[in-house]
PDB file of C-alpha atoms in Angstrom:
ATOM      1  CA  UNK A   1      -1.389  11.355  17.847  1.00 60.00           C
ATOM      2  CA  UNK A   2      -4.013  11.124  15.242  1.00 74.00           C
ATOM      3  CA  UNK A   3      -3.448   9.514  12.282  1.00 91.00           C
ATOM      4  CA  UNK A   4      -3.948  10.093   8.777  1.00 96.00           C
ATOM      5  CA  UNK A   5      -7.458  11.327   7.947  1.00 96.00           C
ATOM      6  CA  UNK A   6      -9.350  10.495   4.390  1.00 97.00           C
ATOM      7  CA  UNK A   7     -12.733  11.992   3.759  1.00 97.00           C
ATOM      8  CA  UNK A   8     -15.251  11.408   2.812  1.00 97.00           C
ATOM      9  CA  UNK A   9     -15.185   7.743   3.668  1.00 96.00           C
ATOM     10  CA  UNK A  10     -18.304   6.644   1.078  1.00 96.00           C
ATOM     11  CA  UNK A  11     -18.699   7.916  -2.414  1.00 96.00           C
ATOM     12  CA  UNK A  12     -20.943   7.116  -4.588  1.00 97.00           C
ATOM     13  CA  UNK A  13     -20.880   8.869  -8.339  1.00 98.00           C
ATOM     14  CA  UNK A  14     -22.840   8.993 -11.671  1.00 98.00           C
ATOM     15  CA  UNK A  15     -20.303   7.845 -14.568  1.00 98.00           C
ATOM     16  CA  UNK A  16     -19.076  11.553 -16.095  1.00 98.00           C
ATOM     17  CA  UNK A  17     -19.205  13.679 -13.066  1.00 98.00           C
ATOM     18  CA  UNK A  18     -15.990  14.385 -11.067  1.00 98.00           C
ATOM     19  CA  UNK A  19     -14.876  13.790  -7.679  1.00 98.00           C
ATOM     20  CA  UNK A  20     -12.217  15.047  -5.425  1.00 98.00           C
ATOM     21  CA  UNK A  21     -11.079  13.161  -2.063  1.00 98.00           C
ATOM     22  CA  UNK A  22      -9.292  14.636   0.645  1.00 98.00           C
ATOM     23  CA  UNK A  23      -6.314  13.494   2.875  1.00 98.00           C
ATOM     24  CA  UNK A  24      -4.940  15.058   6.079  1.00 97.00           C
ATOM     25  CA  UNK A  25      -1.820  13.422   7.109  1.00 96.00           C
ATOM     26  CA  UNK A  26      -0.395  13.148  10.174  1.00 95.00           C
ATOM     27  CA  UNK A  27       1.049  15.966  12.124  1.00 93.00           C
ATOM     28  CA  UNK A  28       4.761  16.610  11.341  1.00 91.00           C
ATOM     29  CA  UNK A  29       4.503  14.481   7.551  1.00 92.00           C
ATOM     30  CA  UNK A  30       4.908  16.620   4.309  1.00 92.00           C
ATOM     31  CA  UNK A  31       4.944  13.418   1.944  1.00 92.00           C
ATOM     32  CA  UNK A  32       1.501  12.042   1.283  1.00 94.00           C
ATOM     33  CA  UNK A  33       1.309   9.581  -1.801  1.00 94.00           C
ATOM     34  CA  UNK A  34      -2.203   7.832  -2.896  1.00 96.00           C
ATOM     35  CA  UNK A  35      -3.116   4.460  -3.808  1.00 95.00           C
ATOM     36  CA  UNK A  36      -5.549   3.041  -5.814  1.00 95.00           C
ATOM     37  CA  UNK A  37      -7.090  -1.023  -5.141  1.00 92.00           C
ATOM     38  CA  UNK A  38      -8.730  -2.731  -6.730  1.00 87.00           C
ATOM     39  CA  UNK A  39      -9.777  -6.740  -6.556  1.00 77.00           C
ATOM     40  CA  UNK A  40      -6.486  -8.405  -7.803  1.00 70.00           C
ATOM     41  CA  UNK A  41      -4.651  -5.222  -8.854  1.00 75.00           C
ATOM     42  CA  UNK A  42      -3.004  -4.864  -5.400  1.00 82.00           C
ATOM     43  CA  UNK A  43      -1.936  -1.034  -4.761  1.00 89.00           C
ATOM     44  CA  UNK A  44      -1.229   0.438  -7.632  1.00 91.00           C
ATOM     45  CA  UNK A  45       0.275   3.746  -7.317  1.00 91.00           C
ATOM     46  CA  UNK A  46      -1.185   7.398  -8.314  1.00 95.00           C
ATOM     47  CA  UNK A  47       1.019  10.073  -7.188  1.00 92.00           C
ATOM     48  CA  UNK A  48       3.191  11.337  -4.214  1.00 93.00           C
ATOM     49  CA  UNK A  49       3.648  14.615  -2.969  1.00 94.00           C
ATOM     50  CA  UNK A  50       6.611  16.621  -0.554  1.00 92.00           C
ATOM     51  CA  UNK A  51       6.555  20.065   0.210  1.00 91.00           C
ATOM     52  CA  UNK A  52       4.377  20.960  -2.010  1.00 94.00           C
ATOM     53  CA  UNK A  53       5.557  19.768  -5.221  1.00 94.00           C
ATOM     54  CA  UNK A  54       4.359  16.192  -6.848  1.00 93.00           C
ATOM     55  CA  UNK A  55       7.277  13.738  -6.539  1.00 90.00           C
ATOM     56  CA  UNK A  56       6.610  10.824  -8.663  1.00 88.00           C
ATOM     57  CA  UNK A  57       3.462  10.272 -10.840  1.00 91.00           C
ATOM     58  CA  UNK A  58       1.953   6.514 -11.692  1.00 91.00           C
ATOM     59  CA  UNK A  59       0.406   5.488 -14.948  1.00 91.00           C
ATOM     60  CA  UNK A  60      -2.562   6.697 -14.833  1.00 95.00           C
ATOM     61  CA  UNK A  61      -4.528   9.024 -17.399  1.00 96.00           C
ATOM     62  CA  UNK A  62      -4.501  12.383 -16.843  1.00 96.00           C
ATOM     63  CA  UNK A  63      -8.245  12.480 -15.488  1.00 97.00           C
ATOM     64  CA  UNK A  64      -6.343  11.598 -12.445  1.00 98.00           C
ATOM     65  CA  UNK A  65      -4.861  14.924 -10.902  1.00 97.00           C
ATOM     66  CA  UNK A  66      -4.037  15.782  -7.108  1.00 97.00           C
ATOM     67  CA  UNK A  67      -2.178  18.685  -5.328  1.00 97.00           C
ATOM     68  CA  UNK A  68      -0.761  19.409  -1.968  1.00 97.00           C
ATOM     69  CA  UNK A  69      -1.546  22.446   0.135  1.00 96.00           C
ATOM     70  CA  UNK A  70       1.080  24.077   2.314  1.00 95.00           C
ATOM     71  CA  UNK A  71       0.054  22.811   5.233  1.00 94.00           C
ATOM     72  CA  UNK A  72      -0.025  19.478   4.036  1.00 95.00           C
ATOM     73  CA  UNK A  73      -2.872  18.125   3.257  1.00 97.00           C
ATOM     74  CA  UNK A  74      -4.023  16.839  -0.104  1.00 98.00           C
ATOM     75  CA  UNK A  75      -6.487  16.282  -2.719  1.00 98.00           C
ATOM     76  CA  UNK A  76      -7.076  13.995  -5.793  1.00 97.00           C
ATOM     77  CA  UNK A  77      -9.754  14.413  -8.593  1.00 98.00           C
ATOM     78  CA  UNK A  78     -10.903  12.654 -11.199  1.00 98.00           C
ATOM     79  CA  UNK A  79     -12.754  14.041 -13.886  1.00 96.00           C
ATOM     80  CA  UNK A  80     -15.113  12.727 -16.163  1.00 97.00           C
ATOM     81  CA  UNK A  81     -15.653   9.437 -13.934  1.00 98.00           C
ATOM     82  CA  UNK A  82     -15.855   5.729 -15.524  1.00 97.00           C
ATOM     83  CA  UNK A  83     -17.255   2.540 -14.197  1.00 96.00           C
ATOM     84  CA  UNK A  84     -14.066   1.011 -13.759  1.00 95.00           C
ATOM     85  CA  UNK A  85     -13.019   3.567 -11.840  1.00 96.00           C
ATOM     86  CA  UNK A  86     -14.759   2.123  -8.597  1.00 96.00           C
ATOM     87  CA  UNK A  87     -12.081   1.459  -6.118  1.00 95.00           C
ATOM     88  CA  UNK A  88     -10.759   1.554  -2.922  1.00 95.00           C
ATOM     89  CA  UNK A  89      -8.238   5.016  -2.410  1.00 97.00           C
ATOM     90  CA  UNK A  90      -5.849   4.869   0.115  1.00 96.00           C
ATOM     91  CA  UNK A  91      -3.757   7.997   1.151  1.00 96.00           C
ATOM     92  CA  UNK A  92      -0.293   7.315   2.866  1.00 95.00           C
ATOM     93  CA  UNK A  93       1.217  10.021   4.823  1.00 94.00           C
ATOM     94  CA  UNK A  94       5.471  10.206   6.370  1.00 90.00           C
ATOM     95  CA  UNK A  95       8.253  12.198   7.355  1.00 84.00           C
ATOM     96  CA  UNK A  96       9.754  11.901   4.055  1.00 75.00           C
ATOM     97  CA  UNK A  97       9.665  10.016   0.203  1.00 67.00           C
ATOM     98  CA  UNK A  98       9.366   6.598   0.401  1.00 65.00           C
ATOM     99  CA  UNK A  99       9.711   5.245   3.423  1.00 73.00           C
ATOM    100  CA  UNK A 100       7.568   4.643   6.918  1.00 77.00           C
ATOM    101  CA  UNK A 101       4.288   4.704   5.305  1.00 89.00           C
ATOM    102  CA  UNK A 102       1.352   5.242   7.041  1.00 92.00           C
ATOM    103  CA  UNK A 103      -2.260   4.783   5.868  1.00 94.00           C
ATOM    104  CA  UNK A 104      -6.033   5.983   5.927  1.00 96.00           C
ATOM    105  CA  UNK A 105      -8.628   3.901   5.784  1.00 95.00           C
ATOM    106  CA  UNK A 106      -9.402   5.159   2.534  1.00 96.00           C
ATOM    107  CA  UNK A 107     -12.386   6.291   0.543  1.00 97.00           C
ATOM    108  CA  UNK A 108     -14.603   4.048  -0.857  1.00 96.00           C
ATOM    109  CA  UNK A 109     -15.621   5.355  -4.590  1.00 97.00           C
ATOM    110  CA  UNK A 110     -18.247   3.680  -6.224  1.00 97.00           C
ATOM    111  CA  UNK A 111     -19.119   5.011  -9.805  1.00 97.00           C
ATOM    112  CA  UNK A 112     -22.832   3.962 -10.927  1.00 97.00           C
TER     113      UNK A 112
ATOM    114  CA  UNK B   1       5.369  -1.946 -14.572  1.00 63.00           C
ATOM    115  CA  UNK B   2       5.036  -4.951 -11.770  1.00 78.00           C
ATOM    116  CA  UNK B   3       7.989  -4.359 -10.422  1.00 91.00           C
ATOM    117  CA  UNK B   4       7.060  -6.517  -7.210  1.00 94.00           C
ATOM    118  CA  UNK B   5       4.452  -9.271  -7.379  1.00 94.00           C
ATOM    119  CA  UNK B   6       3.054 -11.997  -5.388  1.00 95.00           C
ATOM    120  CA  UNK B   7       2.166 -14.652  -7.673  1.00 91.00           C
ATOM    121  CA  UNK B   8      -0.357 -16.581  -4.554  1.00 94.00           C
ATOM    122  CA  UNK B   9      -3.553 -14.468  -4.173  1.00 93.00           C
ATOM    123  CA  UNK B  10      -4.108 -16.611  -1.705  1.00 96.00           C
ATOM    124  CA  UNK B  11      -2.893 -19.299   1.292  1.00 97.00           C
ATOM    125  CA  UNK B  12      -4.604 -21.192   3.788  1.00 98.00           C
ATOM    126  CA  UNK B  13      -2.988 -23.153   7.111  1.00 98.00           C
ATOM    127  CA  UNK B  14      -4.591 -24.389  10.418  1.00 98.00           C
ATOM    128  CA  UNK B  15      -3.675 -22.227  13.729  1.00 98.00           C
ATOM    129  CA  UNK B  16      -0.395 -23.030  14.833  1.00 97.00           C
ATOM    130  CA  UNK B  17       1.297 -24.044  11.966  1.00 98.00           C
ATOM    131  CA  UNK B  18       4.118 -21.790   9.774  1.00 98.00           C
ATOM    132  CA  UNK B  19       2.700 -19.309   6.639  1.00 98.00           C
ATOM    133  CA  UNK B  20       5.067 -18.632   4.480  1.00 98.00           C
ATOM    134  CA  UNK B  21       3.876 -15.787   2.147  1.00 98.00           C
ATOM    135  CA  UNK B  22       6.451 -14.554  -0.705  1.00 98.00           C
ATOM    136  CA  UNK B  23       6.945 -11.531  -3.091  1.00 97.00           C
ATOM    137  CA  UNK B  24       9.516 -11.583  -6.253  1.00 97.00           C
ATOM    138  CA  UNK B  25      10.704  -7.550  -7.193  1.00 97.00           C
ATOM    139  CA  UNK B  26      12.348  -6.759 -10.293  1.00 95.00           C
ATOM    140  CA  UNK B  27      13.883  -2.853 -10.028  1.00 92.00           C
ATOM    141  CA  UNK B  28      17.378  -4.120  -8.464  1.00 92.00           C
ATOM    142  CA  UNK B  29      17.621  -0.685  -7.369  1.00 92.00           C
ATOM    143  CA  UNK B  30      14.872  -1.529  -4.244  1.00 93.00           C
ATOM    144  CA  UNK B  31      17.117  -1.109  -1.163  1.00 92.00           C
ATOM    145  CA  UNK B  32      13.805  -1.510   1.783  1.00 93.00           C
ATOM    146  CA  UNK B  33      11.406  -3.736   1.782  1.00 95.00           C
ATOM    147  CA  UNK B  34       8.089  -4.085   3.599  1.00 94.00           C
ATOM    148  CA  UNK B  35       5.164  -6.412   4.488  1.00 96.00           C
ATOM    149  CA  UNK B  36       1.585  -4.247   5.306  1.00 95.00           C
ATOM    150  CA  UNK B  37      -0.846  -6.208   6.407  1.00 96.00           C
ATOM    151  CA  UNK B  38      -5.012  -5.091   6.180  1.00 94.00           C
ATOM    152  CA  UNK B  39      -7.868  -5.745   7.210  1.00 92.00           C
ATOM    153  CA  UNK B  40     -11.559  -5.025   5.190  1.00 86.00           C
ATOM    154  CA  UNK B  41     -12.706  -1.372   5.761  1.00 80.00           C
ATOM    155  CA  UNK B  42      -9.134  -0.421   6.409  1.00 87.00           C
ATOM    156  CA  UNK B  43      -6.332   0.839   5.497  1.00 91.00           C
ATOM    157  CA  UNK B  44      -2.508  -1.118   5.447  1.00 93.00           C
ATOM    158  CA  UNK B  45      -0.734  -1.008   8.682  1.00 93.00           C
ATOM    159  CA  UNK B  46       3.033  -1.453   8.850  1.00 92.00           C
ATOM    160  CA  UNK B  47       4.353  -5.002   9.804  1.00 95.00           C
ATOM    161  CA  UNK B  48       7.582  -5.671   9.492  1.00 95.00           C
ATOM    162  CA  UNK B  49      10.894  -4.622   7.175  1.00 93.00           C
ATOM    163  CA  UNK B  50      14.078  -5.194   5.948  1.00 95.00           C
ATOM    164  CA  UNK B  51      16.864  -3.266   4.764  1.00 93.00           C
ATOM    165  CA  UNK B  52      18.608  -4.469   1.855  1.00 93.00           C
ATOM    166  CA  UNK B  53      22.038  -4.597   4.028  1.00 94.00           C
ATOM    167  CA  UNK B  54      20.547  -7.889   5.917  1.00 94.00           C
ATOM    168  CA  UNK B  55      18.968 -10.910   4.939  1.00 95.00           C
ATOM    169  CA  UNK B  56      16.611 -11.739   7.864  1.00 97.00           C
ATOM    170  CA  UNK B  57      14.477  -9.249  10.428  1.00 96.00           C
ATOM    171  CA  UNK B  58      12.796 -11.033  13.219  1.00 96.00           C
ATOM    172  CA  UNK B  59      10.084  -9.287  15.204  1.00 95.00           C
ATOM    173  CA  UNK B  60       8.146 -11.731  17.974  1.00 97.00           C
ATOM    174  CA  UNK B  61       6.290 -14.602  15.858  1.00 97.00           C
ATOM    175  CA  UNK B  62       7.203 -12.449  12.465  1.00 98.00           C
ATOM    176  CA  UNK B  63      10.432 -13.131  10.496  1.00 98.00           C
ATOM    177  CA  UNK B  64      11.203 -11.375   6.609  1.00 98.00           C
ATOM    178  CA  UNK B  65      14.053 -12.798   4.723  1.00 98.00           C
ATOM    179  CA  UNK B  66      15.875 -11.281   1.604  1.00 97.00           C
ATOM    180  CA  UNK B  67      17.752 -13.220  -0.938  1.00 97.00           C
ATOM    181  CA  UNK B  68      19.072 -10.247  -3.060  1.00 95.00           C
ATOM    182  CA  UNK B  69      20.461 -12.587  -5.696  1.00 95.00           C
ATOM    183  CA  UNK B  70      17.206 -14.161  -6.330  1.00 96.00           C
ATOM    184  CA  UNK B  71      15.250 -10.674  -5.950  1.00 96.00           C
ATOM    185  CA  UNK B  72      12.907 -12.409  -2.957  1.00 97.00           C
ATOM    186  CA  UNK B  73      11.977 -11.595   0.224  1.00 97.00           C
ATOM    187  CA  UNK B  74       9.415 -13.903   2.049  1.00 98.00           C
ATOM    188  CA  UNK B  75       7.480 -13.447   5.778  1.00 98.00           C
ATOM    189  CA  UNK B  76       7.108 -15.988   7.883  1.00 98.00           C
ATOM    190  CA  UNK B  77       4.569 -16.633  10.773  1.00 98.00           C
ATOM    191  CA  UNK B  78       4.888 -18.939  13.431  1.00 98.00           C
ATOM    192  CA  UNK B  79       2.271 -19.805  14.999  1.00 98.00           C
ATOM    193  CA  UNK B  80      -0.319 -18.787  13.000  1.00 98.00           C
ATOM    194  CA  UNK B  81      -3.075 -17.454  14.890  1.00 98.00           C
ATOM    195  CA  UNK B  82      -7.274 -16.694  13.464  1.00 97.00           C
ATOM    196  CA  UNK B  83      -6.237 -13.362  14.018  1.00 96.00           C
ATOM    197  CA  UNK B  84      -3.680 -12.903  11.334  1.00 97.00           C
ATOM    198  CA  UNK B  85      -6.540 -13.701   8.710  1.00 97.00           C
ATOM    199  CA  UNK B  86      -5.982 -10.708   6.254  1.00 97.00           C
ATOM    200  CA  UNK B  87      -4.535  -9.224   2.860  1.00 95.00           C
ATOM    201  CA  UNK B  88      -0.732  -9.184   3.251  1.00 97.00           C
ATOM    202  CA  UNK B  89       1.290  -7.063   0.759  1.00 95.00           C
ATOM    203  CA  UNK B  90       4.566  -6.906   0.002  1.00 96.00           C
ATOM    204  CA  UNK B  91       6.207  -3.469  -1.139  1.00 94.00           C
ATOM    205  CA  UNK B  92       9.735  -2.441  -1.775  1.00 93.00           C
ATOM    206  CA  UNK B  93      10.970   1.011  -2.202  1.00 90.00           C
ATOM    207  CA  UNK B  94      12.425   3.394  -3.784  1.00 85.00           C
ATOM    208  CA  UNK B  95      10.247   4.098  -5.325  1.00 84.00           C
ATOM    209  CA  UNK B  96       7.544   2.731  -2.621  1.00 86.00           C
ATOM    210  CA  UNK B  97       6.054  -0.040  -4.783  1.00 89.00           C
ATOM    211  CA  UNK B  98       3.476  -2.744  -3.760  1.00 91.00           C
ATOM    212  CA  UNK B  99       2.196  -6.001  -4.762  1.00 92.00           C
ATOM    213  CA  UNK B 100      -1.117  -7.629  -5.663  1.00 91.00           C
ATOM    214  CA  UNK B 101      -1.700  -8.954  -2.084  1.00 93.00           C
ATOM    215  CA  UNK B 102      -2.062 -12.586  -0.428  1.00 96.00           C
ATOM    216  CA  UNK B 103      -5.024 -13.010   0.736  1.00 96.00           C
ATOM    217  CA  UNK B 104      -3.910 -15.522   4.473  1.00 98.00           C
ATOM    218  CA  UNK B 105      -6.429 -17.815   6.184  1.00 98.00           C
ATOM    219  CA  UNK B 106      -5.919 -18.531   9.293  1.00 98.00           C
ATOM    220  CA  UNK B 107      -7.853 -22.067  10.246  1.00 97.00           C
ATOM    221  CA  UNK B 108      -8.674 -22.854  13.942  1.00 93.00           C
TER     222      UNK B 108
END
């Protein structure tokens, strides 16, 4: 079965503009959650979705948004870009909160 | 909040020898516990895990073990093989929560 699908894979940004990412999870999974890393930061968590409805939220600022459609795919944005914003996303898809995580390959952001 | 951290960014070890990589958590409410392992230009695929109802989980040259008291799990690998070069993290849930990563070398 296909796996969990991040797009686009490369992004490159001016500091100030916006950006929104997209994550298709595997067939059957209606949690997604996302993932930013960085060098030394590890995975530090953004948000998580179910059915819909956002789950759990991380501590980030609020330039950071995302949303789940009903058929369960997902977006992030993040407005008014900064340079330290440049990192790795990773979207994680399963069957339910929490547990049996599976993961894109991510989308490379790179804010200039 | 680093609620689980792995305080070696990195390890090294010659081919054929144990790695021992650990991870400390914090939340005493963490009841499942993971290792991910990744590779550059990829995303983290699923190792091993442990439920917080055991204190060891053996699959083929990978073992995790969980001392609850101490708040530690650890992942062993014997042999190490060239091929397990990669960023290992360690992540505990609920909440899903991950650490910084260890970055393994794998020497031949």
């Amino acid at each position: 079965k296909a796996g969990v699908t991040q797009t686009p894979r490369y992004l490159i940004k001016t500091r100030g503009q916006q950006v929104t990412l997209s994550c298709s999870p595997i067939s059957g999974h209606r949690s997604v959650s996302w993932y930013q890393q960085t060098p030394g930061q590890g995975l530090q968590f953004l948000f998580e979705y179910f059915s819909e409805t956002q789950r759990n939220k991380g501590n980030f600022p609020g330039r950071f948004s995302g949303r789940q459609f009903s058929n369960s795919r997902s977006e992030m944005n993040v407005s008014t870009l900064e340079l330290g914003d440049s990192a790795l996303y990773l979207c994680a898809s399963s069957t339910t909160v929490n547990y049996g995580y599976t993961f894109g390959s991510g989308t490379r952001l790179t804010v200039v | 909040d680093q609620q689980v951290k792995q305080n070696s960014p990195s390890l090294s070890v010659q081919e054929g020898r144990i790695s021992i990589l650990n991870c400390d958590y914090t939340n005493s409410m963490f009841d499942y516990f993971l290792w991910y392992k990744k590779y550059p230009a990829e995303g983290p695929t699923f190792l091993i895990s442990i439920s917080s109802i055991k204190d060891k989980n053996e699959d083929g040259r990978f073992t995790v073990f969980l001392n609850k008291s101490a708040k530690h799990l650890s992942l062993h690998i014997v042999p190490s093989q060239p091929g397990d070069s990669a960023v290992y993290f360690c992540a505990a849930s609920p909440p899903m929560r991950f650490g910084a990563g260890t970055r393994l070398t794998v020497k031949p």
